[in-house]
Amino acid sequence: MTAQEWSLPAVLDVVTDVAPDRDMLVSATTRRSYAQVRDRTRHLAAHFRQHGLGVRRERRELRRWECGQSTVALVMSNCPEYLEAMIGAFRARAVPFNVNHHYAPREIGALLGQVGADAVVYHRRLGPKIAQAARFDTRLDTRLGTRFDTRLDTRLGTRFDTRLDTRLDTQPGGTLDGLLLIDVDDGSGVAPLPGSTPFPSAVAGAEGVHDLPVPSPDDLYLVCTGGTTGTPKGVLWRQGDVYVSATGGVDGATRDVIAEIAEAGAGVWFAAPPLMHGASQWTAFAGLVNGGTVVLHDDSRPFDAREILRTVERERVTMMSIVGDAYARPLMDEISAGSYDLASLVRLGTGGATTSAGLKQALLDLLPQLTVVDGYGASETGGMAFGTSTSGRPAHRFRLSAGAAVLSADRSRFLDPSDDEVGWTARVGRIPLGYLGDRVRTEQTFPLVDGRRTSVPGDRAHYNSDGDIIVLGRDAMVVNTGGEKVFVEEVEEVLRQHPDILDALVVGRPNDRYGEEVVALVQLRAGTQLSPASVREHVAGQVARFKAPRAVLLCPRIGRHVTGKADYIWARRAALEAVSATVPTT
């Protein structure tokens, strides 16, 4: 018997039936109940449908890297409308996708062209950037080849449907003609783009709201991720899989199970990182499918620990997600310096970047009721493993999610816990279908191993003597120095344990003698001083000496993306300026 599967709108409808008046989406200026959001997203879905958005080809007719649904670009900061736009698109059987609004117009245009956007929902202040992006949108002939592989005759009928003549006439010229535009007023005073529909108007129309299609678990969830290299990739998930593997759903759940969980509720969840990144979306949906209230804050301004903590205090947040040390350190400093009632906060989820052991312990000392949950995963796997730390009990092991495994180094077989080989983290079961429009990378990252479709995100790992999986780090972040492999995350963790070091990244750079050498980029705490040699000796005192940085650059600030994730492209460039940390031999 096949296990029951769910689309995300179907799950949310069950939750809404159970708790229609419960707050669903909350911001500083907005409170909307589950019933209100269901009504608004149904009307938004009808608006999408009126403009021809929906399914063109069902999943069973497509290959793993193909999309047969209309796509809706989201170019916004955090706000309730962001999640409403996602749910509305899902209800129309269209596919929303995240666009990093910090991208330059050229980058936005390239991504819109790569995905083949049919609609854009945007904050008005970003409208001029979108208008400029149209000039850089990939030309139509390139988009046809990239998006639908090689069969042009089939694609012309399916991709562009009845609007092919319009897109052919307008897209190469770099205009916005043929795109459905919906604007969200962000108070910036910037006028909407010509032909754009205000969001309130899009959710107010009544026509077609009672004739919406029934979403399918096969409908897509698309996450655009920059990955290690910074090149955007569109990760295609089935909603039935992402519900279980990434948003806290129950595999094989019945309606009664979902209703029972919703009745109990999940508390108040605060997704602090930007929704333009998949991990934050998954935090929000995990709160929603379990009947929680999701709180959002305006992330268009620089990270402000005081505003984050005021939000936790005001909304009595019970669970908050952050991204590594970049969030944890300023939050810890502000909690220490300020006066906040944070008694409601009992769970802190952290992922996407390392949260050092010292910072976790400091937060637990300040908030003894807290449980810190470290998550390991990727856009290509969902949540793969979790470790929990409480006051006096730091996490030493990660609890593996269903399907977690280790592949051999040649990716030909699954390792047994008794094998001591260093291989690759992997997940089987409910994993993505592939990368949008990219057969080669789909087959590389999601290979068939022993007849099982497998996700291999690129992290090296091995089993320990107890059968636990030890994750060593991203293979692309390995420095091969003198024949020894150094996983940079291990060295970064040691550096951040130094009391005078505020932040650090580690990369490799060419070395005539060793091939590569380990380079540390270090940001010191205000008023402190360290020499490159002392930085090296600090690391050498805790790990093998070959892992200690041979060069160090003291930086006024470590390069990180707005999400808090490390900017390794910046780090590699900066590493060329690092000075020797070794003592010359006489």
Coordinates of C-alpha atoms in Angstrom, one line a residue:
M1 CA 0.0 0.0 0.0
T2 CA 1.4 3.4 -1.0
A3 CA 1.9 5.8 1.9
Q4 CA -0.4 8.9 1.8
E5 CA 1.3 12.0 0.4
W6 CA 0.5 15.7 0.8
S7 CA 1.0 18.9 -1.1
L8 CA 1.8 21.9 1.2
P9 CA -1.6 23.7 0.5
A10 CA -3.5 20.5 1.4
V11 CA -1.6 20.3 4.8
L12 CA -2.3 24.0 5.5
D13 CA -6.0 23.5 4.7
V14 CA -6.2 20.8 7.4
V15 CA -4.4 23.1 9.9
T16 CA -6.8 25.9 9.0
D17 CA -9.8 23.8 9.5
V18 CA -8.6 23.0 13.0
A19 CA -7.4 26.5 14.0
P20 CA -8.9 29.1 11.7
D21 CA -8.6 32.0 14.1
R22 CA -5.1 31.3 15.3
D23 CA -2.5 33.8 14.2
M24 CA -0.6 32.4 11.2
L25 CA 1.6 35.3 10.0
V26 CA 2.8 38.1 12.1
S27 CA 5.0 41.1 11.5
A28 CA 5.5 44.5 13.3
T29 CA 2.5 45.9 11.4
T30 CA 0.5 42.8 10.4
R31 CA -1.4 40.0 12.0
R32 CA -3.2 37.5 9.9
S33 CA -5.1 34.3 11.0
Y34 CA -5.0 31.0 9.2
A35 CA -8.5 31.6 7.8
Q36 CA -7.5 35.0 6.5
V37 CA -4.4 33.7 4.8
R38 CA -6.3 30.8 3.2
D39 CA -8.8 33.3 1.8
R40 CA -6.1 35.7 0.5
T41 CA -4.0 32.9 -1.0
R42 CA -7.0 31.4 -2.8
H43 CA -7.7 34.8 -4.4
L44 CA -4.1 35.2 -5.3
A45 CA -4.1 31.8 -6.9
A46 CA -7.2 32.8 -8.9
H47 CA -5.3 35.9 -10.1
F48 CA -2.4 33.7 -11.2
R49 CA -4.8 31.4 -13.0
Q50 CA -6.5 34.3 -14.8
H51 CA -3.1 35.2 -16.3
G52 CA -2.5 31.7 -17.6
L53 CA -0.2 30.4 -14.8
G54 CA -0.4 26.7 -13.8
V55 CA 0.5 23.3 -15.0
R56 CA 1.5 22.7 -18.6
R57 CA 2.8 19.1 -18.3
E58 CA 2.3 16.7 -15.4
R59 CA 5.2 15.3 -13.5
R60 CA 4.9 11.8 -15.0
E61 CA 5.6 13.3 -18.4
L62 CA 8.8 14.9 -17.4
R63 CA 12.4 14.0 -16.7
R64 CA 14.0 14.8 -13.3
W65 CA 15.5 18.1 -14.3
E66 CA 12.4 19.4 -16.2
C67 CA 9.6 21.7 -14.9
G68 CA 6.2 21.6 -16.5
Q69 CA 4.7 24.4 -14.3
S70 CA 4.7 28.2 -14.5
T71 CA 7.3 29.9 -12.3
V72 CA 6.9 32.9 -10.1
A73 CA 9.9 34.9 -9.0
L74 CA 9.9 36.4 -5.5
V75 CA 12.1 39.5 -5.2
M76 CA 11.3 40.7 -1.7
S77 CA 12.5 41.1 1.8
N78 CA 10.8 39.3 4.7
C79 CA 7.1 40.1 5.0
P80 CA 3.8 38.1 5.3
E81 CA 3.3 38.6 1.6
Y82 CA 6.4 36.6 0.8
L83 CA 4.8 33.4 2.3
E84 CA 1.4 34.3 0.9
A85 CA 2.9 34.6 -2.6
M86 CA 4.4 31.2 -2.2
I87 CA 1.2 29.6 -0.9
G88 CA -0.9 31.3 -3.6
A89 CA 1.4 30.1 -6.3
F90 CA 1.3 26.5 -4.9
R91 CA -2.6 26.7 -5.0
A92 CA -2.4 27.7 -8.6
R93 CA -0.1 24.8 -9.3
A94 CA 2.6 27.2 -10.2
V95 CA 6.2 27.2 -8.7
P96 CA 7.5 30.1 -6.7
F97 CA 11.2 30.6 -6.5
N98 CA 13.5 32.7 -4.4
V99 CA 15.6 35.5 -5.9
N100 CA 18.4 37.1 -3.8
H101 CA 17.4 40.8 -3.8
H102 CA 21.0 41.8 -3.1
Y103 CA 21.9 40.5 -6.5
A104 CA 22.9 43.1 -9.1
P105 CA 20.5 43.6 -12.0
R106 CA 22.6 41.5 -14.3
E107 CA 22.5 38.6 -11.8
I108 CA 18.7 38.9 -11.3
G109 CA 18.2 39.0 -15.1
A110 CA 20.3 35.9 -15.6
L111 CA 18.4 34.0 -12.9
L112 CA 15.0 35.0 -14.2
G113 CA 16.1 33.8 -17.6
Q114 CA 17.6 30.6 -16.3
V115 CA 14.4 29.6 -14.5
G116 CA 12.1 31.1 -17.2
A117 CA 10.0 33.4 -14.9
D118 CA 6.4 33.9 -15.9
A119 CA 5.6 36.3 -13.0
V120 CA 7.4 38.4 -10.5
V121 CA 6.2 39.5 -7.1
Y122 CA 8.4 42.2 -5.8
H123 CA 8.8 45.0 -3.2
R124 CA 8.4 48.4 -4.9
R125 CA 11.9 49.7 -3.9
L126 CA 13.3 46.8 -6.0
G127 CA 11.3 47.6 -9.1
P128 CA 14.0 49.7 -10.8
K129 CA 16.4 46.9 -10.3
I130 CA 14.0 44.4 -11.9
A131 CA 13.5 46.8 -14.8
Q132 CA 17.3 46.9 -15.3
A133 CA 17.5 43.2 -14.9
A134 CA 15.2 42.7 -18.0
R135 CA 18.1 44.0 -20.1
F136 CA 20.3 41.2 -18.9
D137 CA 17.7 38.4 -19.2
T138 CA 19.1 35.5 -21.1
R139 CA 17.9 35.7 -24.7
L140 CA 15.0 33.5 -25.8
D141 CA 17.0 31.1 -27.9
T142 CA 19.4 30.4 -25.0
R143 CA 16.6 30.0 -22.5
L144 CA 14.9 27.4 -24.7
G145 CA 18.0 25.3 -24.9
T146 CA 18.9 25.6 -21.2
R147 CA 15.5 25.0 -19.8
F148 CA 14.2 22.2 -22.0
D149 CA 17.4 20.3 -23.1
T150 CA 17.3 19.6 -26.8
R151 CA 13.7 19.0 -28.1
L152 CA 12.8 22.4 -29.4
D153 CA 9.7 21.3 -31.2
T154 CA 8.1 19.9 -28.0
R155 CA 9.2 22.7 -25.8
L156 CA 7.7 25.5 -27.9
G157 CA 4.3 24.1 -27.3
T158 CA 4.7 23.3 -23.6
R159 CA 6.9 26.1 -22.2
F160 CA 5.3 29.1 -23.8
D161 CA 1.7 27.7 -24.2
T162 CA -0.6 30.3 -25.9
R163 CA 1.7 33.3 -25.1
L164 CA 4.6 32.2 -27.3
D165 CA 4.1 35.0 -29.8
T166 CA 4.1 37.6 -27.0
R167 CA 7.3 36.3 -25.4
L168 CA 9.1 36.0 -28.8
D169 CA 8.3 39.6 -29.6
T170 CA 9.3 41.1 -26.3
Q171 CA 11.9 39.0 -24.4
P172 CA 14.9 39.5 -26.7
G173 CA 14.5 43.2 -26.4
G174 CA 14.9 43.0 -22.7
T175 CA 11.5 44.4 -21.6
L176 CA 9.1 43.2 -19.0
D177 CA 6.3 42.5 -21.5
G178 CA 4.8 39.1 -21.1
L179 CA 5.7 38.9 -17.3
L180 CA 2.9 39.1 -14.8
L181 CA 4.0 41.8 -12.2
I182 CA 2.6 42.1 -8.7
D183 CA 4.0 44.8 -6.4
V184 CA 4.1 44.9 -2.6
D185 CA 4.1 48.4 -1.1
D186 CA 7.1 48.6 1.2
G187 CA 6.7 52.3 2.2
S188 CA 9.7 53.3 0.1
G189 CA 7.7 55.8 -2.0
V190 CA 9.0 54.1 -5.2
A191 CA 6.3 53.9 -7.8
P192 CA 5.4 50.4 -9.1
L193 CA 6.5 49.2 -12.5
P194 CA 4.2 50.0 -15.4
G195 CA 1.4 47.4 -15.7
S196 CA 2.0 46.0 -12.2
T197 CA -0.9 44.9 -10.0
P198 CA -0.8 46.0 -6.3
F199 CA -0.8 42.9 -4.0
P200 CA -4.0 44.0 -2.3
S201 CA -5.8 44.1 -5.6
A202 CA -4.4 40.7 -6.6
V203 CA -5.9 39.1 -3.4
A204 CA -9.2 40.9 -3.6
G205 CA -10.7 39.6 -6.8
A206 CA -13.4 37.0 -6.7
E207 CA -13.4 35.6 -10.2
G208 CA -12.2 32.0 -10.4
V209 CA -11.6 31.5 -6.7
H210 CA -14.1 28.6 -6.6
D211 CA -12.5 26.9 -9.7
L212 CA -9.0 26.4 -8.5
P213 CA -7.2 23.2 -9.3
V214 CA -6.3 20.6 -6.7
P215 CA -2.6 20.8 -5.9
S216 CA -0.6 17.5 -6.2
P217 CA 2.2 16.1 -4.0
D218 CA 4.0 15.9 -7.4
D219 CA 3.9 19.7 -7.7
L220 CA 7.3 21.3 -7.5
Y221 CA 9.1 23.2 -4.7
L222 CA 12.0 25.1 -6.2
V223 CA 15.0 26.4 -4.2
C224 CA 17.6 28.5 -6.0
T225 CA 20.9 28.2 -4.2
G226 CA 24.2 29.8 -4.9
G227 CA 26.1 26.7 -3.7
T228 CA 29.8 26.6 -2.9
T229 CA 30.8 28.2 -6.2
G230 CA 28.3 31.1 -6.2
T231 CA 26.7 29.8 -9.5
P232 CA 22.9 29.7 -9.0
K233 CA 21.3 26.2 -9.2
G234 CA 17.6 25.5 -9.1
V235 CA 16.9 22.5 -6.8
L236 CA 13.7 20.7 -7.8
W237 CA 11.7 19.0 -5.0
R238 CA 8.4 17.3 -5.1
Q239 CA 6.1 18.9 -2.5
G240 CA 5.3 15.5 -1.1
D241 CA 9.0 15.0 -0.4
V242 CA 9.9 18.4 0.9
Y243 CA 7.0 18.3 3.3
V244 CA 8.7 15.3 5.1
S245 CA 12.4 15.9 4.5
A246 CA 12.7 19.7 5.1
T247 CA 9.5 21.1 6.7
G248 CA 8.9 18.9 9.7
G249 CA 6.1 16.8 8.2
V250 CA 5.2 13.2 9.1
D251 CA 5.9 10.6 6.5
G252 CA 2.6 8.8 5.6
A253 CA 0.6 11.2 7.8
T254 CA -3.2 10.9 7.7
R255 CA -5.6 13.8 7.9
D256 CA -6.2 12.9 11.6
V257 CA -2.5 12.9 12.4
I258 CA -2.0 16.4 10.8
A259 CA -5.1 17.7 12.6
E260 CA -4.0 16.3 16.0
I261 CA -0.6 18.0 15.6
A262 CA -2.3 21.2 14.5
E263 CA -4.7 21.2 17.5
A264 CA -1.7 21.0 19.9
G265 CA 0.1 23.8 18.0
A266 CA 3.8 24.4 17.6
G267 CA 4.1 27.7 19.4
V268 CA 5.5 30.9 18.0
W269 CA 8.3 30.5 15.4
F270 CA 10.6 33.3 14.4
A271 CA 12.5 32.8 11.1
A272 CA 15.2 35.5 11.6
P273 CA 17.3 34.9 8.4
P274 CA 16.0 36.1 5.1
L275 CA 13.2 34.1 3.4
M276 CA 15.1 34.5 0.1
H277 CA 17.1 31.5 1.3
G278 CA 15.7 28.0 1.5
A279 CA 16.6 27.2 5.1
S280 CA 14.5 30.1 6.4
Q281 CA 11.6 29.2 4.2
W282 CA 11.7 25.6 5.6
T283 CA 11.8 27.0 9.2
A284 CA 8.6 29.0 8.4
F285 CA 6.8 26.1 6.7
A286 CA 7.8 23.7 9.5
G287 CA 6.1 26.1 11.9
L288 CA 3.0 26.4 9.7
V289 CA 2.4 22.7 8.8
N290 CA 2.5 22.0 12.6
G291 CA 0.0 24.7 13.5
G292 CA 2.4 27.3 14.7
T293 CA 2.5 31.1 14.4
V294 CA 5.3 32.4 12.2
V295 CA 6.8 35.8 13.0
L296 CA 8.7 37.8 10.4
H297 CA 10.8 40.9 10.7
D298 CA 12.0 43.4 8.0
D299 CA 15.4 42.2 6.9
S300 CA 15.9 45.0 4.3
R301 CA 18.1 46.7 6.9
P302 CA 21.4 45.5 8.4
F303 CA 21.2 42.8 11.1
D304 CA 20.1 44.4 14.3
A305 CA 20.4 42.2 17.4
R306 CA 18.3 44.6 19.5
E307 CA 15.4 44.5 17.0
I308 CA 15.6 40.7 16.9
L309 CA 15.5 40.4 20.7
R310 CA 12.7 43.0 20.9
T311 CA 10.7 40.9 18.5
V312 CA 11.3 37.7 20.5
E313 CA 10.2 39.6 23.7
R314 CA 7.1 41.2 22.1
E315 CA 5.7 38.1 20.4
R316 CA 6.7 35.7 23.1
V317 CA 8.6 33.6 20.6
T318 CA 9.2 30.0 21.5
M319 CA 11.5 28.9 18.7
M320 CA 13.9 31.0 16.6
S321 CA 16.3 30.1 13.8
I322 CA 19.7 31.8 13.1
V323 CA 22.7 31.3 10.9
G324 CA 25.9 30.4 12.8
D325 CA 28.3 32.7 14.6
A326 CA 27.3 35.7 12.5
Y327 CA 24.0 35.8 14.3
A328 CA 24.9 34.1 17.6
R329 CA 27.7 36.4 18.6
P330 CA 25.9 39.8 18.3
L331 CA 22.8 38.2 20.0
M332 CA 24.9 37.0 22.9
D333 CA 26.6 40.4 23.2
E334 CA 23.3 42.2 23.2
I335 CA 21.7 39.8 25.7
S336 CA 24.7 40.3 28.0
A337 CA 24.5 44.1 27.7
G338 CA 20.7 44.6 27.6
S339 CA 17.7 43.7 29.6
Y340 CA 15.2 41.5 27.8
D341 CA 12.5 39.1 28.9
L342 CA 13.3 36.0 26.9
A343 CA 11.7 33.4 29.1
S344 CA 9.5 32.2 26.3
L345 CA 12.4 31.3 24.1
V346 CA 13.0 27.6 24.6
R347 CA 14.5 26.5 21.3
L348 CA 17.2 28.0 19.1
G349 CA 17.8 26.4 15.7
T350 CA 21.1 27.1 14.0
G351 CA 22.4 26.0 10.6
G352 CA 23.8 27.2 7.3
A353 CA 27.1 28.1 9.0
T354 CA 29.1 26.9 12.1
T355 CA 28.0 28.0 15.5
S356 CA 31.1 27.6 17.7
A357 CA 30.9 25.6 20.9
G358 CA 31.9 28.5 23.0
L359 CA 29.1 30.7 21.7
K360 CA 26.5 28.0 22.2
Q361 CA 27.7 27.5 25.8
A362 CA 27.6 31.3 26.4
L363 CA 24.0 31.5 25.2
L364 CA 23.0 28.5 27.3
D365 CA 24.6 30.2 30.3
L366 CA 22.6 33.3 29.7
L367 CA 19.3 31.4 28.9
P368 CA 19.4 28.2 30.9
Q369 CA 15.9 27.2 29.7
L370 CA 17.2 27.1 26.1
T371 CA 17.8 24.1 23.9
V372 CA 20.2 24.8 21.0
V373 CA 19.6 22.6 17.9
D374 CA 22.4 22.3 15.4
G375 CA 21.1 21.3 12.0
Y376 CA 23.2 19.7 9.2
G377 CA 21.7 19.6 5.7
A378 CA 21.6 21.3 2.4
S379 CA 19.2 22.5 -0.3
E380 CA 19.9 19.1 -2.0
T381 CA 19.1 17.0 1.1
G382 CA 16.8 18.8 3.5
G383 CA 17.6 18.2 7.2
M384 CA 20.0 15.3 7.4
A385 CA 21.1 15.3 11.1
F386 CA 20.5 17.3 14.3
G387 CA 22.3 17.7 17.5
T388 CA 20.9 19.3 20.7
S389 CA 22.7 21.1 23.4
T390 CA 21.2 22.1 26.8
S391 CA 22.7 23.8 29.8
G392 CA 25.5 21.5 31.1
R393 CA 24.9 19.0 28.2
P394 CA 26.6 20.1 25.0
A395 CA 25.9 18.1 21.8
H396 CA 28.5 15.4 21.2
R397 CA 26.5 13.4 18.6
F398 CA 24.1 14.2 15.8
R399 CA 20.8 12.3 15.4
L400 CA 20.5 11.1 11.8
S401 CA 17.4 11.7 9.8
A402 CA 15.8 8.9 7.8
G403 CA 17.9 8.0 4.7
A404 CA 21.2 9.4 5.9
A405 CA 24.2 7.3 4.7
V406 CA 27.8 7.4 3.7
L407 CA 28.9 6.6 0.1
S408 CA 32.3 5.2 -0.8
A409 CA 34.9 7.6 -2.2
D410 CA 34.2 6.5 -5.7
R411 CA 30.4 6.8 -5.1
S412 CA 29.8 3.3 -6.3
R413 CA 28.4 1.7 -3.0
F414 CA 27.0 2.5 0.4
L415 CA 29.5 2.0 3.2
D416 CA 28.8 -0.1 6.2
P417 CA 29.3 1.4 9.7
S418 CA 32.3 -1.0 10.1
D419 CA 34.1 0.6 7.1
D420 CA 36.8 3.1 8.0
E421 CA 36.9 4.7 4.5
V422 CA 36.4 8.4 4.1
G423 CA 33.6 8.8 1.7
W424 CA 30.6 11.2 1.1
T425 CA 27.5 12.1 3.1
A426 CA 24.5 10.9 1.2
R427 CA 20.7 10.7 1.6
V428 CA 18.2 8.3 0.0
G429 CA 14.5 8.3 0.0
R430 CA 12.7 11.6 0.0
I431 CA 15.2 13.8 -1.8
P432 CA 15.1 16.3 -4.7
L433 CA 14.4 15.3 -8.2
G434 CA 17.4 17.2 -9.6
Y435 CA 18.7 20.6 -10.8
L436 CA 16.4 22.6 -13.1
G437 CA 17.5 22.4 -16.7
D438 CA 20.7 20.6 -16.0
R439 CA 20.9 16.9 -16.8
V440 CA 24.7 16.6 -16.2
R441 CA 24.7 18.1 -12.7
T442 CA 21.5 16.2 -11.8
E443 CA 23.1 12.9 -12.6
Q444 CA 26.3 13.9 -10.7
T445 CA 24.6 15.1 -7.5
F446 CA 21.6 12.7 -7.6
P447 CA 23.1 9.5 -8.9
L448 CA 21.6 6.0 -8.9
V449 CA 23.6 3.8 -6.4
D450 CA 22.5 0.2 -6.0
G451 CA 19.4 1.1 -7.8
R452 CA 18.4 3.9 -5.3
R453 CA 18.2 7.6 -6.2
T454 CA 20.7 9.3 -3.9
S455 CA 21.6 12.8 -3.0
V456 CA 25.3 13.6 -2.6
P457 CA 25.7 17.2 -1.4
G458 CA 29.5 17.2 -1.5
D459 CA 30.6 16.8 2.1
R460 CA 33.2 14.2 3.1
A461 CA 32.4 11.9 6.0
H462 CA 33.1 8.5 7.6
Y463 CA 31.6 6.3 10.3
N464 CA 33.2 6.2 13.7
S465 CA 33.5 3.1 16.0
D466 CA 30.0 3.6 17.4
G467 CA 28.4 3.7 13.9
D468 CA 27.8 7.5 13.9
I469 CA 28.5 9.6 10.8
I470 CA 31.3 12.1 11.3
V471 CA 31.0 15.0 8.8
L472 CA 34.4 16.4 7.9
G473 CA 33.4 19.2 5.7
R474 CA 32.6 20.3 2.1
D475 CA 35.0 18.7 -0.3
A476 CA 35.4 22.0 -2.2
M477 CA 36.6 23.5 1.1
V478 CA 39.5 21.0 1.5
V479 CA 43.1 22.3 1.4
N480 CA 45.6 19.7 0.1
T481 CA 48.9 20.7 1.7
G482 CA 51.9 18.5 1.3
G483 CA 49.7 15.5 0.6
E484 CA 47.6 16.1 3.7
K485 CA 43.9 17.1 3.5
V486 CA 42.8 19.9 5.8
F487 CA 39.0 20.5 6.2
V488 CA 38.7 24.2 6.8
E489 CA 35.7 24.0 9.1
E490 CA 37.7 22.2 11.7
V491 CA 40.4 24.9 11.7
E492 CA 37.8 27.6 11.7
E493 CA 36.2 26.1 14.8
V494 CA 39.6 26.1 16.6
L495 CA 40.3 29.7 15.6
R496 CA 36.9 30.9 17.0
Q497 CA 37.7 29.4 20.3
H498 CA 40.5 31.9 20.9
P499 CA 39.2 34.6 23.3
D500 CA 40.6 37.5 21.2
I501 CA 39.2 36.2 17.8
L502 CA 35.7 37.5 16.9
D503 CA 35.4 35.7 13.6
A504 CA 37.6 33.7 11.2
L505 CA 37.6 31.9 7.8
V506 CA 40.1 29.5 6.4
V507 CA 41.0 28.8 2.7
G508 CA 43.9 27.5 0.7
R509 CA 46.3 29.4 -1.6
P510 CA 49.0 28.1 -3.9
N511 CA 52.4 27.2 -2.4
D512 CA 55.5 26.2 -4.4
R513 CA 56.6 23.7 -1.8
Y514 CA 53.4 22.2 -0.5
G515 CA 51.1 22.7 -3.5
E516 CA 48.6 24.6 -1.2
E517 CA 49.0 26.2 2.2
V518 CA 46.4 26.9 4.8
V519 CA 45.5 30.5 5.2
A520 CA 43.5 32.0 8.1
L521 CA 41.6 35.3 7.8
V522 CA 41.0 36.6 11.3
Q523 CA 38.9 39.4 12.7
L524 CA 40.0 40.3 16.2
R525 CA 37.9 41.6 19.0
A526 CA 38.1 45.4 19.6
G527 CA 41.1 46.4 21.6
T528 CA 43.0 43.2 21.2
Q529 CA 46.2 42.3 19.4
L530 CA 47.6 39.0 18.0
S531 CA 50.5 38.2 15.8
P532 CA 50.2 35.8 12.8
A533 CA 52.7 33.5 14.6
S534 CA 50.5 33.4 17.8
V535 CA 47.5 32.6 15.7
R536 CA 49.3 29.6 14.1
E537 CA 50.5 28.4 17.5
H538 CA 47.0 28.5 19.0
V539 CA 45.7 26.2 16.2
A540 CA 48.8 23.9 16.4
G541 CA 48.2 23.4 20.1
Q542 CA 44.8 21.8 19.4
V543 CA 45.0 20.0 16.1
A544 CA 47.8 18.4 14.0
R545 CA 50.4 20.9 13.1
F546 CA 50.0 20.5 9.4
K547 CA 46.5 21.9 9.8
A548 CA 47.7 25.2 11.4
P549 CA 47.7 28.2 9.1
R550 CA 51.0 29.0 7.5
A551 CA 49.8 32.5 6.7
V552 CA 47.4 34.9 8.5
L553 CA 45.6 38.0 7.4
L554 CA 44.2 40.2 10.2
C555 CA 41.0 41.7 8.8
P556 CA 38.8 44.6 10.0
R557 CA 35.8 42.5 9.1
I558 CA 35.3 38.9 7.8
G559 CA 33.4 38.7 4.5
R560 CA 30.0 37.1 4.9
H561 CA 26.8 37.1 2.9
V562 CA 23.7 38.8 4.3
T563 CA 22.5 35.4 5.6
G564 CA 25.7 35.0 7.7
K565 CA 27.1 32.4 5.4
A566 CA 30.8 32.6 4.7
D567 CA 31.9 34.4 1.5
Y568 CA 34.7 32.1 0.4
I569 CA 35.1 33.9 -2.9
W570 CA 36.1 37.0 -1.0
A571 CA 38.2 34.9 1.3
R572 CA 40.3 33.4 -1.5
R573 CA 41.0 36.8 -2.9
A574 CA 41.9 38.3 0.4
A575 CA 44.1 35.3 1.2
L576 CA 46.6 36.5 -1.4
E577 CA 47.5 39.4 1.0
A578 CA 48.1 37.1 4.0
V579 CA 51.5 37.2 5.7
S580 CA 53.6 34.3 6.9
A581 CA 52.8 32.9 10.3
T582 CA 55.7 30.6 10.4
V583 CA 59.0 31.3 12.1
P584 CA 61.9 31.2 9.5
T585 CA 64.4 28.4 10.0
T586 CA 67.9 29.6 10.7

